[in-house]
Structure formats: structure tokens, C-alpha cells
Amino acid sequence: MMGGTTRTTESSMKTMNPAVARVLKRLHYPLDVILTCVRWYVAYPLSLRHLEDMMAERGVSVDHSTVHRWAIKLLPVLEKAFRRLKRPVGKSWRMDETYIRVKGEWRYLYRAVDKDGNTIDFLPRAHRDKTAARRYFEKSIAQNGIPETGIIDKSGANLAALEAINADREAPIRIRQSKAV
């Protein structure tokens, strides 16, 4: 699978997303090596040096800083390409926030799911206030369209953020509050 050191082939470049192909065009490793390293880096709690060691065990010499550059270049492009392929979400969103630990610090994770349980979007924030909630709602609406109904918990910050968004709109988002979302 990853034994060779040939460049990404021209035929594989023609079949992929043009933006991804442009980024990969200048990289001098096989496509499967690049994508494997980037996937493992984002999917598992591995350090860049762990990835360097894992690839060396497989006979591929790649420096940890190279893997980091691949991730920096590829992840934004891949995220855009995958967002275009994402299924449309429902018009009724259930939104809430929880807190999680990220790199040893507590963060609020704003999230929403549609009626079918499909994740619409999420956004970690340092604070749980109207500004953070509004930033999350604006990002989610920009990427997924406008919901007809927003079902939120009893959070005053979420209510204030949605009311502020509705103040700027002709057709407001219907807001329902529930004890448990």
C-alpha cells in the first residue's frame, strides 16, 4: 500500500476535487501516504512524532513537520469539499450546549441536530454567553440554511442570541424552549 515513493499520479488527480488536487499537486509523496497520515492525525490522539514512527515502521520515511504541513494545507480544503457533499439538514433544529475538556481547558460545545438526529453543526467556545451563542447560530445558518424552528433549552444566552438574529430578519425563526433538548 505505502511502499513506493512515487508522486501522486496524474490519473488520480483528474478524478478528485479540483481544490484538493491543486494542494496535492506540489506534494512529493504518494497520495495514500499523505491521506493516511492526515487521517490518523485528526482521527486518533496521536502526536506528529508518533505518526513519524508509525510510518517508519511501514517503510516510509516522513518527518513529523512534513505531516504537520500536510494537515495545515489539506484539512481546510478537505473540510470545504466534504461540506459540499453533506446531505441537507431538516428545518427543525434542536440546539444546546455542553462543556468538554480540550487540551486541559474546559470549553462550551454548542451543537445542533435535526429532527432525524443528524448533526447539523458544532462550535467550541470559551464562554457561554449571548455572543458565543450568536456566533454559533450565525455559523450554522450560513453553512446549513435557515431553520424554520429552533428548539432550545432554558438557556437565556441561546434565547437572547436567537432573538437578536430574528430582529434582523423578515421571517423570524420560530423559537421553542424545552427543559431537555
Short mmCIF file of C-alpha atoms in Angstrom, two decimals:
data_model
loop_
_atom_site.label_atom_id
_atom_site.label_comp_id
_atom_site.label_asym_id
_atom_site.label_seq_id
_atom_site.Cartn_x
_atom_site.Cartn_y
_atom_site.Cartn_z
CA MET A 1 0.00 0.00 0.00
CA MET A 2 2.58 2.59 1.04
CA GLY A 3 5.86 1.10 -0.09
CA GLY A 4 6.60 3.29 -3.11
CA THR A 5 7.93 6.82 -3.26
CA THR A 6 6.26 7.90 -6.49
CA ARG A 7 4.44 11.21 -6.76
CA THR A 8 0.69 11.46 -6.87
CA THR A 9 -0.35 10.12 -10.28
CA GLU A 10 -1.94 12.34 -12.90
CA SER A 11 -4.91 9.98 -13.34
CA SER A 12 -5.82 10.12 -9.64
CA MET A 13 -5.54 13.93 -9.71
CA LYS A 14 -8.13 14.17 -12.51
CA THR A 15 -10.79 12.27 -10.55
CA MET A 16 -10.64 14.29 -7.33
CA ASN A 17 -11.96 17.67 -6.23
CA PRO A 18 -10.04 20.42 -8.10
CA ALA A 19 -9.18 22.35 -4.93
CA VAL A 20 -7.76 19.22 -3.28
CA ALA A 21 -5.88 18.36 -6.49
CA ARG A 22 -4.26 21.83 -6.54
CA VAL A 23 -2.98 21.40 -2.99
CA LEU A 24 -1.72 17.86 -3.62
CA LYS A 25 -0.03 18.76 -6.92
CA ARG A 26 3.06 20.18 -5.19
CA LEU A 27 3.45 17.41 -2.62
CA HIS A 28 6.12 14.80 -3.34
CA TYR A 29 4.72 11.76 -1.56
CA PRO A 30 2.23 9.13 -2.69
CA LEU A 31 -1.37 10.18 -2.16
CA ASP A 32 -2.12 7.21 0.08
CA VAL A 33 0.74 8.14 2.43
CA ILE A 34 -0.39 11.77 2.70
CA LEU A 35 -4.05 10.94 3.28
CA THR A 36 -3.26 8.15 5.73
CA CYS A 37 -1.08 10.44 7.85
CA VAL A 38 -3.59 13.29 7.84
CA ARG A 39 -6.49 10.93 8.61
CA TRP A 40 -4.66 9.30 11.52
CA TYR A 41 -3.63 12.72 12.83
CA VAL A 42 -7.21 14.00 13.04
CA ALA A 43 -8.96 10.72 13.88
CA TYR A 44 -6.77 9.47 16.73
CA PRO A 45 -4.97 11.10 19.66
CA LEU A 46 -1.53 10.69 18.08
CA SER A 47 1.34 13.14 18.15
CA LEU A 48 3.16 14.06 14.97
CA ARG A 49 6.23 12.18 16.20
CA HIS A 50 4.07 9.07 16.78
CA LEU A 51 2.96 9.31 13.17
CA GLU A 52 6.57 9.67 12.03
CA ASP A 53 7.44 6.48 13.94
CA MET A 54 4.39 4.59 12.65
CA MET A 55 5.21 5.45 9.05
CA ALA A 56 8.88 4.43 9.60
CA GLU A 57 7.62 1.01 10.80
CA ARG A 58 5.85 0.72 7.45
CA GLY A 59 8.99 1.60 5.49
CA VAL A 60 8.04 5.21 4.71
CA SER A 61 10.43 7.96 5.76
CA VAL A 62 8.47 11.10 6.57
CA ASP A 63 9.34 13.85 9.04
CA HIS A 64 6.82 14.93 11.67
CA SER A 65 6.98 18.54 10.45
CA THR A 66 6.03 17.36 6.95
CA VAL A 67 2.92 15.64 8.34
CA HIS A 68 2.06 18.88 10.15
CA ARG A 69 2.38 20.90 6.91
CA TRP A 70 0.15 18.37 5.13
CA ALA A 71 -2.50 18.75 7.83
CA ILE A 72 -2.36 22.56 7.69
CA LYS A 73 -2.66 22.57 3.88
CA LEU A 74 -5.19 19.78 3.42
CA LEU A 75 -7.65 20.00 6.29
CA PRO A 76 -9.30 23.32 5.33
CA VAL A 77 -9.60 22.20 1.70
CA LEU A 78 -10.98 18.78 2.65
CA GLU A 79 -13.45 20.38 5.07
CA LYS A 80 -14.80 22.60 2.28
CA ALA A 81 -15.03 19.68 -0.16
CA PHE A 82 -16.85 17.48 2.38
CA ARG A 83 -19.28 20.26 3.34
CA ARG A 84 -20.44 20.48 -0.29
CA LEU A 85 -21.27 16.77 -0.22
CA LYS A 86 -23.12 16.95 3.10
CA ARG A 87 -26.78 15.97 2.99
CA PRO A 88 -29.32 18.73 3.51
CA VAL A 89 -30.49 19.11 7.08
CA GLY A 90 -34.06 19.35 8.35
CA LYS A 91 -35.88 22.58 9.09
CA SER A 92 -36.37 21.87 12.80
CA TRP A 93 -33.16 22.15 14.83
CA ARG A 94 -32.60 21.03 18.41
CA MET A 95 -29.81 23.18 19.82
CA ASP A 96 -27.95 23.09 23.12
CA GLU A 97 -24.51 23.34 24.62
CA THR A 98 -22.43 21.17 26.87
CA TYR A 99 -18.96 21.52 28.24
CA ILE A 100 -15.94 19.45 27.28
CA ARG A 101 -12.25 19.46 28.09
CA VAL A 102 -10.00 20.47 25.17
CA LYS A 103 -6.23 20.33 25.76
CA GLY A 104 -6.82 20.50 29.51
CA GLU A 105 -9.16 23.51 29.38
CA TRP A 106 -12.94 23.50 29.72
CA ARG A 107 -14.88 24.72 26.66
CA TYR A 108 -18.55 25.01 25.85
CA LEU A 109 -19.54 22.93 22.84
CA TYR A 110 -22.51 24.43 21.03
CA ARG A 111 -24.25 21.85 18.86
CA ALA A 112 -27.42 21.20 16.90
CA VAL A 113 -29.16 18.15 15.45
CA ASP A 114 -32.12 17.97 13.10
CA LYS A 115 -35.35 16.02 13.62
CA ASP A 116 -33.74 12.84 12.25
CA GLY A 117 -30.80 13.09 14.67
CA ASN A 118 -28.26 14.17 12.04
CA THR A 119 -25.62 16.57 13.35
CA ILE A 120 -26.07 19.99 11.79
CA ASP A 121 -23.05 21.76 13.22
CA PHE A 122 -20.98 22.31 16.34
CA LEU A 123 -18.65 25.00 17.63
CA PRO A 124 -16.46 25.02 20.76
CA ARG A 125 -16.35 28.38 22.59
CA ALA A 126 -14.59 29.63 25.71
CA HIS A 127 -17.69 31.35 27.12
CA ARG A 128 -21.38 30.56 27.49
CA ASP A 129 -22.99 33.88 26.70
CA LYS A 130 -25.09 35.66 24.08
CA THR A 131 -22.05 36.50 21.91
CA ALA A 132 -20.85 32.88 21.79
CA ALA A 133 -24.36 31.55 21.10
CA ARG A 134 -24.97 34.11 18.36
CA ARG A 135 -21.62 33.28 16.70
CA TYR A 136 -22.59 29.60 16.71
CA PHE A 137 -26.08 30.22 15.28
CA GLU A 138 -24.77 32.54 12.55
CA LYS A 139 -22.10 30.00 11.54
CA SER A 140 -24.63 27.15 11.45
CA ILE A 141 -27.17 29.17 9.45
CA ALA A 142 -24.50 30.31 6.97
CA GLN A 143 -23.40 26.73 6.31
CA ASN A 144 -26.74 24.90 6.51
CA GLY A 145 -29.51 27.37 5.70
CA ILE A 146 -32.18 28.87 7.90
CA PRO A 147 -34.26 26.61 10.15
CA GLU A 148 -37.99 27.13 10.50
CA THR A 149 -37.91 26.17 14.18
CA GLY A 150 -35.16 26.28 16.78
CA ILE A 151 -35.76 24.15 19.85
CA ILE A 152 -33.52 25.26 22.70
CA ASP A 153 -33.15 24.55 26.40
CA LYS A 154 -33.90 27.13 29.08
CA SER A 155 -30.59 28.91 28.46
CA GLY A 156 -31.05 32.66 28.48
CA ALA A 157 -27.97 33.11 26.26
CA ASN A 158 -29.42 30.93 23.48
CA LEU A 159 -32.76 32.70 23.68
CA ALA A 160 -31.15 36.15 23.57
CA ALA A 161 -28.94 35.14 20.61
CA LEU A 162 -31.87 33.79 18.57
CA GLU A 163 -33.98 36.85 19.38
CA ALA A 164 -31.10 39.08 18.19
CA ILE A 165 -30.86 37.09 14.95
CA ASN A 166 -34.65 37.30 14.50
CA ALA A 167 -34.55 41.09 14.96
CA ASP A 168 -32.57 41.35 11.69
CA ARG A 169 -34.87 39.01 9.72
CA GLU A 170 -38.17 39.47 7.94
CA ALA A 171 -39.26 35.86 8.51
CA PRO A 172 -38.17 35.01 12.07
CA ILE A 173 -37.04 31.62 13.25
CA ARG A 174 -39.76 30.13 15.47
CA ILE A 175 -38.28 29.53 18.94
CA ARG A 176 -39.45 26.75 21.23
CA GLN A 177 -37.98 26.21 24.66
CA SER A 178 -37.87 22.84 26.34
CA LYS A 179 -36.38 21.61 29.61
CA ALA A 180 -34.48 18.84 27.83
CA VAL A 181 -33.47 19.10 24.20
#
